[in-house]
Short mmCIF file of C-alpha atoms in Angstrom, two decimals:
data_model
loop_
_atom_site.label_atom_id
_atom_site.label_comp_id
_atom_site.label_asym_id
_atom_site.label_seq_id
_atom_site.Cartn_x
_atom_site.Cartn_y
_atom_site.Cartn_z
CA UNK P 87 23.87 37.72 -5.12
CA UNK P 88 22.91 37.49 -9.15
CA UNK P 89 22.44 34.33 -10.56
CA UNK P 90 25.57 32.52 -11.67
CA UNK P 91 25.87 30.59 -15.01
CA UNK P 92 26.31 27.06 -14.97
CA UNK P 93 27.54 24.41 -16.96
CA UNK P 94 26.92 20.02 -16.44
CA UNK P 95 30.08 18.70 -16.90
CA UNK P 96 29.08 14.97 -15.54
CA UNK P 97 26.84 13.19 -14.33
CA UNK P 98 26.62 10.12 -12.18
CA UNK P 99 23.79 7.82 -11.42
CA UNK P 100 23.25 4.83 -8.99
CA UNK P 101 21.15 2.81 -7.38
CA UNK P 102 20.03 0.73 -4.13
CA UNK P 103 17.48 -1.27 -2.79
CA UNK P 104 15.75 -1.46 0.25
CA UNK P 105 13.54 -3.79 1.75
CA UNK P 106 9.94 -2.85 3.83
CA UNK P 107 8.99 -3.63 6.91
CA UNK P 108 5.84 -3.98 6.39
CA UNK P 109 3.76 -3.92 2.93
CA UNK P 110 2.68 -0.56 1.77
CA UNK P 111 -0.74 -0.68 -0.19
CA UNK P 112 -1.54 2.47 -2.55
CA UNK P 113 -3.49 2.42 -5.47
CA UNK P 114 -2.93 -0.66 -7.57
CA UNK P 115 0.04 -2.12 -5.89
CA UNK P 116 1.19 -3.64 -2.42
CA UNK P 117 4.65 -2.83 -2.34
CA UNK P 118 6.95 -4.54 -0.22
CA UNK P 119 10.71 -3.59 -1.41
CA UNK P 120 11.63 -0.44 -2.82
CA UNK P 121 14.66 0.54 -5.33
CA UNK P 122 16.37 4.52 -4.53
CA UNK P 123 18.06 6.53 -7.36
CA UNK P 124 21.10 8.67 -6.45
CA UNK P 125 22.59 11.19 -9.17
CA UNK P 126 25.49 13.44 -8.42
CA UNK P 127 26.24 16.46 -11.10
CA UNK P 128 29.01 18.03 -11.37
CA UNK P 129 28.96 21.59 -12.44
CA UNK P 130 31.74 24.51 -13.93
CA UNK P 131 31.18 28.14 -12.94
CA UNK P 132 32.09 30.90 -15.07
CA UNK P 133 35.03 31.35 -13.03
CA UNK P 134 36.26 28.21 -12.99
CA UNK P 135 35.31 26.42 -9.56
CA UNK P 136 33.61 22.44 -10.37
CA UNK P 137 31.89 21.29 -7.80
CA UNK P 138 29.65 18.31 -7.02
CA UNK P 139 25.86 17.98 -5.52
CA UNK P 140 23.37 15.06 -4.99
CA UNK P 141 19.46 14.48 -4.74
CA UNK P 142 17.59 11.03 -4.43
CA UNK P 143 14.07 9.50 -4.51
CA UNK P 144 12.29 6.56 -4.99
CA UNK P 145 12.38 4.24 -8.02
CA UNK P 146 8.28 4.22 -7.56
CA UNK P 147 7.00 1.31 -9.29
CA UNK P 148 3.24 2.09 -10.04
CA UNK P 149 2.64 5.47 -9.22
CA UNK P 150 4.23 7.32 -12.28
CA UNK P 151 2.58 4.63 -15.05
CA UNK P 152 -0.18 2.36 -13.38
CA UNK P 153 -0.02 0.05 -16.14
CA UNK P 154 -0.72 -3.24 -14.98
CA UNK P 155 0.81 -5.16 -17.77
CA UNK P 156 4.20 -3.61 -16.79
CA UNK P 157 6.00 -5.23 -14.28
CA UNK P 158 8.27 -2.99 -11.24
CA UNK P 159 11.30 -3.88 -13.43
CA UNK P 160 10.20 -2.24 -16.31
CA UNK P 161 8.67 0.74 -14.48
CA UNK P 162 12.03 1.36 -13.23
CA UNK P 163 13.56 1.31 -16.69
CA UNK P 164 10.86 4.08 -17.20
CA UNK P 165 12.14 6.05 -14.77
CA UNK P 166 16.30 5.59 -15.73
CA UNK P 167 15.45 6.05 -19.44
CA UNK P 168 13.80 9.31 -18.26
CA UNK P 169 16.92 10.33 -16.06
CA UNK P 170 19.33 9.21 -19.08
CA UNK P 171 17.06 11.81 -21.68
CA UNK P 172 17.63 14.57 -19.25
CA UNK P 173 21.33 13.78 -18.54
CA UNK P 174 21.84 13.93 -22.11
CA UNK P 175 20.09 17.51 -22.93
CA UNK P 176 21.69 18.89 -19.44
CA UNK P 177 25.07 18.32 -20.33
CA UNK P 178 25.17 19.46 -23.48
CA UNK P 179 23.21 22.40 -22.69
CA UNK P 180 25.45 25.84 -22.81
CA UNK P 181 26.07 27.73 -19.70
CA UNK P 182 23.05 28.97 -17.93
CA UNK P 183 21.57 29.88 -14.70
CA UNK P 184 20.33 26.55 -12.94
CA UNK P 185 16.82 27.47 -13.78
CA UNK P 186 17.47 28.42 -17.25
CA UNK P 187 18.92 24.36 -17.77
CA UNK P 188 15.46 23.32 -16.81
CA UNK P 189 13.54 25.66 -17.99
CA UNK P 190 15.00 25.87 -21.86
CA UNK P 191 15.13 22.02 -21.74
CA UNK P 192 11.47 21.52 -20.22
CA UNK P 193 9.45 21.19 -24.13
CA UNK P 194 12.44 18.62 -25.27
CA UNK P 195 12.26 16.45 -22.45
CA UNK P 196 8.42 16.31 -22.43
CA UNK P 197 8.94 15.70 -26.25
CA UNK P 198 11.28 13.13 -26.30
CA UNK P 199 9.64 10.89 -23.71
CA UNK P 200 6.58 11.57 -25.44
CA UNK P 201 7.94 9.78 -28.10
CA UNK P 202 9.57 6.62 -26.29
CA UNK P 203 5.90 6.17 -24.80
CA UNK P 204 6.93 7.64 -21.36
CA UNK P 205 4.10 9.84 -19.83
CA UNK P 206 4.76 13.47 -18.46
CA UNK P 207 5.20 12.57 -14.79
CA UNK P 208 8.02 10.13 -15.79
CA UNK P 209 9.18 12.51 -17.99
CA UNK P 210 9.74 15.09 -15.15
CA UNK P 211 11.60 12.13 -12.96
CA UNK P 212 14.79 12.90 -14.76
CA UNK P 213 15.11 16.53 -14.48
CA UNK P 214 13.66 16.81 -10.90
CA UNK P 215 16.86 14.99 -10.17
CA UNK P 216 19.12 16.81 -11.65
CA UNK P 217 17.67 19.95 -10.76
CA UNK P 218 18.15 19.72 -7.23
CA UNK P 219 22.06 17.85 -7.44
CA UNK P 220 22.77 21.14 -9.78
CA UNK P 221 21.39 23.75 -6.99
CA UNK P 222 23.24 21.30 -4.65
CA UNK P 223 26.49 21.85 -6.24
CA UNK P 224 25.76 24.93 -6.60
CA UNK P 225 24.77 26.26 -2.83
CA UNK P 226 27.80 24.10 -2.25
CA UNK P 227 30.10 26.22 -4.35
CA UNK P 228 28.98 29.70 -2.89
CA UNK P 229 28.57 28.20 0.80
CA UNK P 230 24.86 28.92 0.95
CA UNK P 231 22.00 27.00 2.23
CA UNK P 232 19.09 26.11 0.00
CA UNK P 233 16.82 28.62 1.79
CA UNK P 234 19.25 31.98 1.11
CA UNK P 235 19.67 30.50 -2.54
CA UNK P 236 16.18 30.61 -2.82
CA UNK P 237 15.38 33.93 -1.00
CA UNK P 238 18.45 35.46 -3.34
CA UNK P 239 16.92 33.89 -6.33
CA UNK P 240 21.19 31.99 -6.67
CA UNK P 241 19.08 30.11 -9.25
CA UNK P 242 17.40 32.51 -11.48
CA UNK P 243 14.42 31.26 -11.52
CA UNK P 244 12.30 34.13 -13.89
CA UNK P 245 9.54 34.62 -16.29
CA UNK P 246 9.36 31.97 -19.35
CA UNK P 247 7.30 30.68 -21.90
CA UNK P 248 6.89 27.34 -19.97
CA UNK P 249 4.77 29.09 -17.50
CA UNK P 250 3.24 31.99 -20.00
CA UNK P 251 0.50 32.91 -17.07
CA UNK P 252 3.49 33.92 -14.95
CA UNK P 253 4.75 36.64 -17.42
CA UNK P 254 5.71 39.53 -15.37
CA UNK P 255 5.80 37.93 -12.13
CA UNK P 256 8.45 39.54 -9.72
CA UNK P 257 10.21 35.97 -8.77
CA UNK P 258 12.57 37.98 -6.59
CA UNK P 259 10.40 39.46 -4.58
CA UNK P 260 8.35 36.58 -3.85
CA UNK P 261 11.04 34.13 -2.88
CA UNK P 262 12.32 36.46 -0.55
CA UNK P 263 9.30 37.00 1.33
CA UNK P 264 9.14 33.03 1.60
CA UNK P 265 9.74 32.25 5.24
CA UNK P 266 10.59 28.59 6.54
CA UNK P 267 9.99 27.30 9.59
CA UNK P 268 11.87 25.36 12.28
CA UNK P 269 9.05 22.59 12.82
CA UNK P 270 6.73 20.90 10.56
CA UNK P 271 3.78 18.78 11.28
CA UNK P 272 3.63 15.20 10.14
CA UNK P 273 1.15 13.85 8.58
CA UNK P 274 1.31 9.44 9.06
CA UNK P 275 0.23 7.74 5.55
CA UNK P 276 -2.42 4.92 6.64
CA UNK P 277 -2.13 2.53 3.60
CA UNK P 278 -4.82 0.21 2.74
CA UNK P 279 -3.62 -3.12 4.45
CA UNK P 280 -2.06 -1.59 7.51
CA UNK P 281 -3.51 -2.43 10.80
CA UNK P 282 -5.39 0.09 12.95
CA UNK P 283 -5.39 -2.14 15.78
CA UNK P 284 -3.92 -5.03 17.31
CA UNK P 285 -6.71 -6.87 16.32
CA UNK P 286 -5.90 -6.70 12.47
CA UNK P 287 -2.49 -8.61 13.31
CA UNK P 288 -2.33 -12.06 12.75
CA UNK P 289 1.92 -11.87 13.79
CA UNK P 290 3.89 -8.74 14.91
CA UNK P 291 7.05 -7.52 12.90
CA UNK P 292 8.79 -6.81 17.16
CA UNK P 293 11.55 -4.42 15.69
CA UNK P 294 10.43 -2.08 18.35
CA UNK P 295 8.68 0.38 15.85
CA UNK P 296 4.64 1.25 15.88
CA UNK P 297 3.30 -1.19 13.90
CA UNK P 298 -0.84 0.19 14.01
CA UNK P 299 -2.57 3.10 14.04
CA UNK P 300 -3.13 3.21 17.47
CA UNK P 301 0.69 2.21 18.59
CA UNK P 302 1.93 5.39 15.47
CA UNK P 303 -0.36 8.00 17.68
CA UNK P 304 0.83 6.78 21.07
CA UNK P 305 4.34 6.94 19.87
CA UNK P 306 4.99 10.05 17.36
CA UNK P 307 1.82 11.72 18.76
CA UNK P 308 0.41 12.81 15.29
CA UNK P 309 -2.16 15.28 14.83
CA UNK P 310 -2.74 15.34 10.67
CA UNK P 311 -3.72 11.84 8.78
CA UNK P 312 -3.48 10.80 5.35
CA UNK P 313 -6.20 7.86 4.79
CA UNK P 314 -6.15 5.77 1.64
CA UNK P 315 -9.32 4.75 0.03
CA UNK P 316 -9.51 1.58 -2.53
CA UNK P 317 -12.58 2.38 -5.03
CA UNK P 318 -14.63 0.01 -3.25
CA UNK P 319 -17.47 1.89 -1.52
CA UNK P 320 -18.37 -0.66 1.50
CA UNK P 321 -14.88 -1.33 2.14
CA UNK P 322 -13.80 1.66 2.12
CA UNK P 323 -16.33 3.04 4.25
CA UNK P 324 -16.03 -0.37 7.17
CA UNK P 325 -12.55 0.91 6.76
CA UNK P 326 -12.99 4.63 7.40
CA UNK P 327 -15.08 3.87 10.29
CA UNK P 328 -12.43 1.91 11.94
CA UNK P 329 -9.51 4.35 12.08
CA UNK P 330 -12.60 7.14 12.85
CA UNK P 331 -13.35 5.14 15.98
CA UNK P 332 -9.63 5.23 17.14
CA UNK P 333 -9.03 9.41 16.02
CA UNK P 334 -12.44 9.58 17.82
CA UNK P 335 -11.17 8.66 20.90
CA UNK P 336 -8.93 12.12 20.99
CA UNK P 337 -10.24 15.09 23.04
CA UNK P 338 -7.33 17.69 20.64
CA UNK P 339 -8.32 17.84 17.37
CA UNK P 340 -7.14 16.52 14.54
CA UNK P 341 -7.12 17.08 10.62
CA UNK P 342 -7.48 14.00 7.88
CA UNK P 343 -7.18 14.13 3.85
CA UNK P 344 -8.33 11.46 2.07
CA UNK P 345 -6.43 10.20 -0.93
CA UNK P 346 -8.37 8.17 -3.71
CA UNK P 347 -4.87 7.37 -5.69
CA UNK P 348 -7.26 7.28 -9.23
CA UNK P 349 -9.51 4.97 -8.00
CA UNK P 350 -12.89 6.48 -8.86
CA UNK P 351 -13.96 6.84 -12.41
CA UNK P 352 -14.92 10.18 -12.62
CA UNK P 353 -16.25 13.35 -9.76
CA UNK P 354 -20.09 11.94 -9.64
CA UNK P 355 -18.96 8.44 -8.59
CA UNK P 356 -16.56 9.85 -6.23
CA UNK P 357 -19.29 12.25 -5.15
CA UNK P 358 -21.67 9.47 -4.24
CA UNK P 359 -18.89 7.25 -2.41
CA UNK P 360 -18.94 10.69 -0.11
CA UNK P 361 -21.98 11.21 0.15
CA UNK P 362 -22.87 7.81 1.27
CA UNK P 363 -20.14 7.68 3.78
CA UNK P 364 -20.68 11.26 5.57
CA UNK P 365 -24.02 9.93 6.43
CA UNK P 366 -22.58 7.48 8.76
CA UNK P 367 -22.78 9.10 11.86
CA UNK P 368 -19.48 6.94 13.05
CA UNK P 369 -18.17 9.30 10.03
CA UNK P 370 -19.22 12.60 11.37
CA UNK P 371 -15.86 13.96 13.27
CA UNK P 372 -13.47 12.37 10.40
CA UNK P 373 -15.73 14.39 7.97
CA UNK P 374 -15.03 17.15 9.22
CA UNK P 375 -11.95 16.92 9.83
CA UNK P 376 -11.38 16.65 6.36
CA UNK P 377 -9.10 19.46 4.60
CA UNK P 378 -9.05 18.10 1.45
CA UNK P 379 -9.50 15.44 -1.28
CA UNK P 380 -6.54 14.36 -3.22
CA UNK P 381 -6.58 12.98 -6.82
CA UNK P 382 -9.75 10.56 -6.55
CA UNK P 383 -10.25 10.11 -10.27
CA UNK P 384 -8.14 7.96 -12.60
CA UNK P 385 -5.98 10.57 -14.46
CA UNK P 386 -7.48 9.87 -18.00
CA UNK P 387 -10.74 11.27 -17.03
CA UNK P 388 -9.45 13.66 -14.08
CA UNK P 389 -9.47 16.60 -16.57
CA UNK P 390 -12.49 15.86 -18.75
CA UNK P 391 -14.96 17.72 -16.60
CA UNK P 392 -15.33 19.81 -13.77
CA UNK P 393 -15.52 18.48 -10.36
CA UNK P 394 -18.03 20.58 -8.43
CA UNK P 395 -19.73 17.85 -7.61
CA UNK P 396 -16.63 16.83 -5.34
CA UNK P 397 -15.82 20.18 -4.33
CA UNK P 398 -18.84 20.26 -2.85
CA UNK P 399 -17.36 18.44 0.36
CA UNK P 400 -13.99 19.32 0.29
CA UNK P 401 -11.45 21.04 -1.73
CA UNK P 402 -10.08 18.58 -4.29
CA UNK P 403 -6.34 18.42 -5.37
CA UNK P 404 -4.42 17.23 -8.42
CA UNK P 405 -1.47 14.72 -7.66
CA UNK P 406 -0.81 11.90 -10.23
CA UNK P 407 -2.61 14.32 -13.00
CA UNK P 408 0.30 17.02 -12.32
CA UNK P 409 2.20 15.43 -15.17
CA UNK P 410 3.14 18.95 -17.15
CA UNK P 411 3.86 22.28 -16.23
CA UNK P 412 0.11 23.23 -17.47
CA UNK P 413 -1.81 20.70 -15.47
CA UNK P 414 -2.52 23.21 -12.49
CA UNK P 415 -4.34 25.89 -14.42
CA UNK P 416 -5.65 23.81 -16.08
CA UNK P 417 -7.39 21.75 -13.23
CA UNK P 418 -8.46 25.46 -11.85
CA UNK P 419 -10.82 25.86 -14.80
CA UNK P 420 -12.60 22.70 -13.94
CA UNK P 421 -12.72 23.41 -9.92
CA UNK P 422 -9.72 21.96 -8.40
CA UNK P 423 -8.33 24.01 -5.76
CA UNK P 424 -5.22 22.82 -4.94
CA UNK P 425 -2.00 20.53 -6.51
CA UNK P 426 0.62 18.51 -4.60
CA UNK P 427 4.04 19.34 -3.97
CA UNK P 428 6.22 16.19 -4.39
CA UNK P 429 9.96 16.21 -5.11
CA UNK P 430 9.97 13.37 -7.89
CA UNK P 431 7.71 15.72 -9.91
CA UNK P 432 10.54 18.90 -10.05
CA UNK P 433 11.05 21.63 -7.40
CA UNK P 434 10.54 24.20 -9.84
CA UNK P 435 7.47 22.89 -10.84
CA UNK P 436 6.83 22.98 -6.89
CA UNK P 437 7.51 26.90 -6.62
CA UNK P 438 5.77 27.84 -9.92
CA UNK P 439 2.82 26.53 -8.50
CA UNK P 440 3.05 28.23 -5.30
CA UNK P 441 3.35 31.24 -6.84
CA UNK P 442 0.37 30.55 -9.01
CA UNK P 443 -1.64 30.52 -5.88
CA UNK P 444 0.28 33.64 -5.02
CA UNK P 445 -1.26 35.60 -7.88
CA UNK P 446 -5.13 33.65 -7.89
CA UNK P 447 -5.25 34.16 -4.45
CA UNK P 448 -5.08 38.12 -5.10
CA UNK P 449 -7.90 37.31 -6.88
CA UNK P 450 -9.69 34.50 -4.49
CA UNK P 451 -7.84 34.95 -1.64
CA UNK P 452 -7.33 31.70 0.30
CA UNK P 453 -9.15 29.56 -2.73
CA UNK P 454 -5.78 27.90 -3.85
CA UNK P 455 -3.37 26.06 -1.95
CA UNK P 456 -0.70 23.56 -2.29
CA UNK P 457 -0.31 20.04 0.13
CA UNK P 458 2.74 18.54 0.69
CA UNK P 459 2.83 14.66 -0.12
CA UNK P 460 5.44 11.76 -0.02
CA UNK P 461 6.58 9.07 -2.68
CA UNK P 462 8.41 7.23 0.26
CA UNK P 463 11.09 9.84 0.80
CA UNK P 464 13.70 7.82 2.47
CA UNK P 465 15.96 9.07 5.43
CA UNK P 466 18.60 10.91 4.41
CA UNK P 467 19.35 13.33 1.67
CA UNK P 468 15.68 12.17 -0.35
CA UNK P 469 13.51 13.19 2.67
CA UNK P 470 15.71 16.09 3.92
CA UNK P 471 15.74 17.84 0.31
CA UNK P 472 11.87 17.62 0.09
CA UNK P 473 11.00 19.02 4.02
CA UNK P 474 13.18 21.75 2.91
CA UNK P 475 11.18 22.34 -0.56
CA UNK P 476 7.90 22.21 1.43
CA UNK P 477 8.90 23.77 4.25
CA UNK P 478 10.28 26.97 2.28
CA UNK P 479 6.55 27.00 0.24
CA UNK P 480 5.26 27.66 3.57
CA UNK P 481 3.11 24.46 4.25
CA UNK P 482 2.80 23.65 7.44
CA UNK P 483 2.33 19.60 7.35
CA UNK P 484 3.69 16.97 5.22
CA UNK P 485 3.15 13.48 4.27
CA UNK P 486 5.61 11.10 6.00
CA UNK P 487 5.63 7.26 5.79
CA UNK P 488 9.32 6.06 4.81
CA UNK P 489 10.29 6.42 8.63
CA UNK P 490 7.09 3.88 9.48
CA UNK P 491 7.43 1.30 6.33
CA UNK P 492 11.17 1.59 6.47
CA UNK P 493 13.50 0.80 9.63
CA UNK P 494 15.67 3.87 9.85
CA UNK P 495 17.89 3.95 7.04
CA UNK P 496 17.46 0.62 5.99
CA UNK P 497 20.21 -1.25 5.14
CA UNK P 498 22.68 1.54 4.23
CA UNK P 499 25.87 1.52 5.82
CA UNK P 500 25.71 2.28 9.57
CA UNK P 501 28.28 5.02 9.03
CA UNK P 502 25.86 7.32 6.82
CA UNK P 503 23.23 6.84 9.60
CA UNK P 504 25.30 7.98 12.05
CA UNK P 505 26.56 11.02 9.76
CA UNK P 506 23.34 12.35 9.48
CA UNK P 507 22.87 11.99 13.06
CA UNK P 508 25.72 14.22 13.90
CA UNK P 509 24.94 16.36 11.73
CA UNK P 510 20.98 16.96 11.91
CA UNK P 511 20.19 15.87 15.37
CA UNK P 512 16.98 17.60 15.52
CA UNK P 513 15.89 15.58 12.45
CA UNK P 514 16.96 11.97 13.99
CA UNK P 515 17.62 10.29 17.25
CA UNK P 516 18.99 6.57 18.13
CA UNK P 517 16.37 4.22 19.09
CA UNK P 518 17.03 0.60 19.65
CA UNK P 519 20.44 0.52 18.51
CA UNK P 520 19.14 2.09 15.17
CA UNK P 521 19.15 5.68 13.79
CA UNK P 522 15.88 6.71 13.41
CA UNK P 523 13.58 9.96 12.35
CA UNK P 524 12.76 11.78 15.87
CA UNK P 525 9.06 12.92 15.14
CA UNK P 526 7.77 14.25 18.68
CA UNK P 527 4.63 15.63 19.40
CA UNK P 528 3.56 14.58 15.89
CA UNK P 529 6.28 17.35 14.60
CA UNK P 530 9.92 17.00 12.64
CA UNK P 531 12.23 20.01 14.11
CA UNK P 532 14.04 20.62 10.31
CA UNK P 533 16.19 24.01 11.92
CA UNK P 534 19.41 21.58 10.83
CA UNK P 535 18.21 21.56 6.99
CA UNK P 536 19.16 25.11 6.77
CA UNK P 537 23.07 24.25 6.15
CA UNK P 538 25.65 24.81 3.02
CA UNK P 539 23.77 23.27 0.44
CA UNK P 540 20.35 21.08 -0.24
CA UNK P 541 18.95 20.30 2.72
CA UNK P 542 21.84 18.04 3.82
CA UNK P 543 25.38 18.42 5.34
CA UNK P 544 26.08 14.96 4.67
CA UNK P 545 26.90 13.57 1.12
CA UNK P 546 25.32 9.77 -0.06
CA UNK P 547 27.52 7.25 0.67
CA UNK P 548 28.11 6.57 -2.45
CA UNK P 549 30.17 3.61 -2.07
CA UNK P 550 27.69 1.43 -0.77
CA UNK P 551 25.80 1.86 -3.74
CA UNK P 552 25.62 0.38 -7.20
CA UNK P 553 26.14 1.83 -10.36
CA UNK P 554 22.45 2.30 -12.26
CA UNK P 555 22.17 -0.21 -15.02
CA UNK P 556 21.40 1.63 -18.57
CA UNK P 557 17.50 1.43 -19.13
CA UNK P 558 16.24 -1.44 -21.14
CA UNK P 559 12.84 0.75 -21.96
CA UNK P 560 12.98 1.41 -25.53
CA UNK P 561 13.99 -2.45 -26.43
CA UNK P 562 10.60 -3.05 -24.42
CA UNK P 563 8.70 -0.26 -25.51
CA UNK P 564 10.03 -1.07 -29.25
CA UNK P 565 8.39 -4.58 -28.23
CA UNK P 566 5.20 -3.10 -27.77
CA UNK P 567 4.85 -3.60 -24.51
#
């Protein structure tokens, strides 16, 4: 199957919100609603055939630009102006293979943002969307699931000056020796204000779900952990000790990673905070337990030295300071080991860094590594599209915490719940009344992802949405603000 041209003849963009369950505390924010973008492209094949596909994911406020001066409102016109840049350049881009739109377009869009004071990872929002509604619509078209347009390379993704270490790389090979699974591991995000037992609760939510760490284990049965830590040594470490004494109480093992969100200043600070807490014998089993350290250091600094100081306990990952194309290699020069995979950042991005480990680890083998990490992918098309990205990269847990800070699908229309029931009912199961994610045994069985198209047999309701207001960022950013 060669690689079709393809031409954006439209494109669509809405939004809705959703309201938590319980706050979500990351970083430098508490978050407590959230906002969704939807896009749906429609594409022209050489032949003639138009046809429509769809991704969504997160309006996050304060994880792209950490800016506290900016408020979630203007964070979100970040994020649309970023999608409206991309929209434009996509659309009037001529025919080309669905790689070959991102790809040629990449250096603008970086550009242009650059210049509307947008950073790289915002600037990456916009085409990650419309990357994966164009393979959508595509895979829709030829009647192919995203894992056999990926093994025949439908979107011809090749060798190109945006990734110039990757010159000569034989793409079609390695995407057809990629081989997804049926099951992935979940790994349950433990924010920085959620309860570990029901002694943190002053009230209970009582909408049936797990509301603490100990309740999530004795429900989903998790194995893998994400834990947050805040920056501040003590707490962090009281904290830590906490959640160790209820993992602790396991006789299976299981497997944490610690994410600092950029709240160290640079690999020496970071270092000490580690040092000081792996000498707490309370701390011994989570320590090493460990499988890796994700993104510790504010980005500013994250690439201004090496980090071998920090590597020294675990392997250390980029995340937030994955803004360009170049970030990876370049964090390998200064001793990172590994870089997340997260759908908001571009799945191409996502498989040209897998196959970057693909070629060091010729060199190194098993020194570099991808993890697979959430930006509260709701049910639904967001958080079926990304299990299918990581899942074909061969990782073998993700990052999960829409299903525990969101009820089910929120407050979609009941109808779109039950859709994606009937039509993925490995993924999701009713409980109380409600159509929730079915993760048993601490697993998500994802066999139903591999249908005609992106992950998802069902379409957004679309209906139930609302058109997305035109960004208001360059009257603030003209502002100064």
């Amino acid at each position: 199957m060669s690689a079709p041209a393809v031409k954006v003849v439209g494109v669509s963009a809405y939004e809705r919100p959703t309201k938590m369950r319980m706050p979500f505390r990351f970083g430098v924010t508490t978050a407590t609603h959230a906002r969704q973008a939807i896009v749906e492209a429609r594409i022209r094949l050489a032949d003639g055939r138009e046809g429509s596909g769809y991704a969504a994911e997160a309006l996050g406020a304060k994880w792209f630009d950490k800016n506290l001066a900016l408020t979630d409102a203007q964070n979100h016109h970040q994020l649309r102006k970023s999608l409206e840049m991309a929209t434009a350049t996509y659309c009037a881009a001529s025919p080309s293979t669905a790689f070959g739109l991102f790809a040629d377009g990449y250096e603008h869009q970086m550009a242009i943002c650059e210049k509307l004071g947008l950073n790289p990872l915002i600037a990456s929002y916009g085409p990650a969307l419309l990357d994966r509604a164009v393979l959508d619509a595509l895979c829709r078209l030829e009647g192919v699931s995203f894992y056999a347009a990926m093994r025949a390379n439908l979107a011809g993704i090749a060798p190109h000056r945006i990734a110039p270490e990757l010159a000569g790389f034989d793409f079609g090979r390695f995407l057809c020796g990629l081989s997804p699974a049926s099951a992935i591991d979940v790994r349950h995000t433990v924010g920085l204000v959620d309860p570990i037992t029901r002694a943190d609760q002053k009230e209970r939510i009582g909408d049936g779900l797990p509301e603490t760490l100990e309740e999530v284990i004795s429900a989903y049965g998790n194995n893998y952990f994400k834990l947050k830590v805040g920056g501040d040594a003590e707490a962090d470490i009281e904290r830590l000790e906490k959640i160790a004494a209820v993992l602790d109480q396991r006789s299976e093992p299981y497997f944490v990673t610690l994410d600092g969100n950029e709240q160290y200043d640079d690999a020496e600070s970071t270092a000490a905070f580690l040092e000081h807490a792996r000498a707490r014998p309370k701390l011994s089993r989570l320590f090493a337990s460990t499988l890796y350290i994700e993104q510790p250091i504010r980005r500013s600094a994250a690439m201004a030295r090496p980090v071998g100081a920090l590597a020294a306990f675990a392997p250390v990952i980029i995340d937030e300071s994955d803004g360009e194309l170049s970030s990876f290699p370049r964090a390998r020069e200064l001793g990172y080991a590994g870089v997340s995979s997260k759908n908001c950042k571009g799945f191409y991005k996502s498989i040209l860094n897998r196959a970057r480990c693909a070629v060091w680890n010729n060199e190194t083998p098993g020194r570099y590594f991808m993890s697979a990490e959430d930006l509260t992918t709701e049910p639904g098309l967001s958080v079926q599209q990304d299990l299918a990205l990581v899942n074909l990269l061969g990782l073998t847990h993700v990052e999960r915490n829409a299903h525990h800070f969101i009820d089910g699908f929120g407050g979609r229309p009941e109808a779109e719940a039950r859709a994606h029931l009937a039509a993925h009912p490995d993924l999701y199961a009713e409980r109380g009344g409600r159509v929730r994610m079915k993760i048993e045994d601490g697993r998500l069985a994802i066999g139903s992802l591999d249908c005609a198209g992106f992950a998802s047999a069902v379409p957004p309701f679309l209906e139930a949405a609302e058109p997305m207001p035109k960004s208001g960022w360059e009257v603030l950013y003209d502002r100064g603000l």
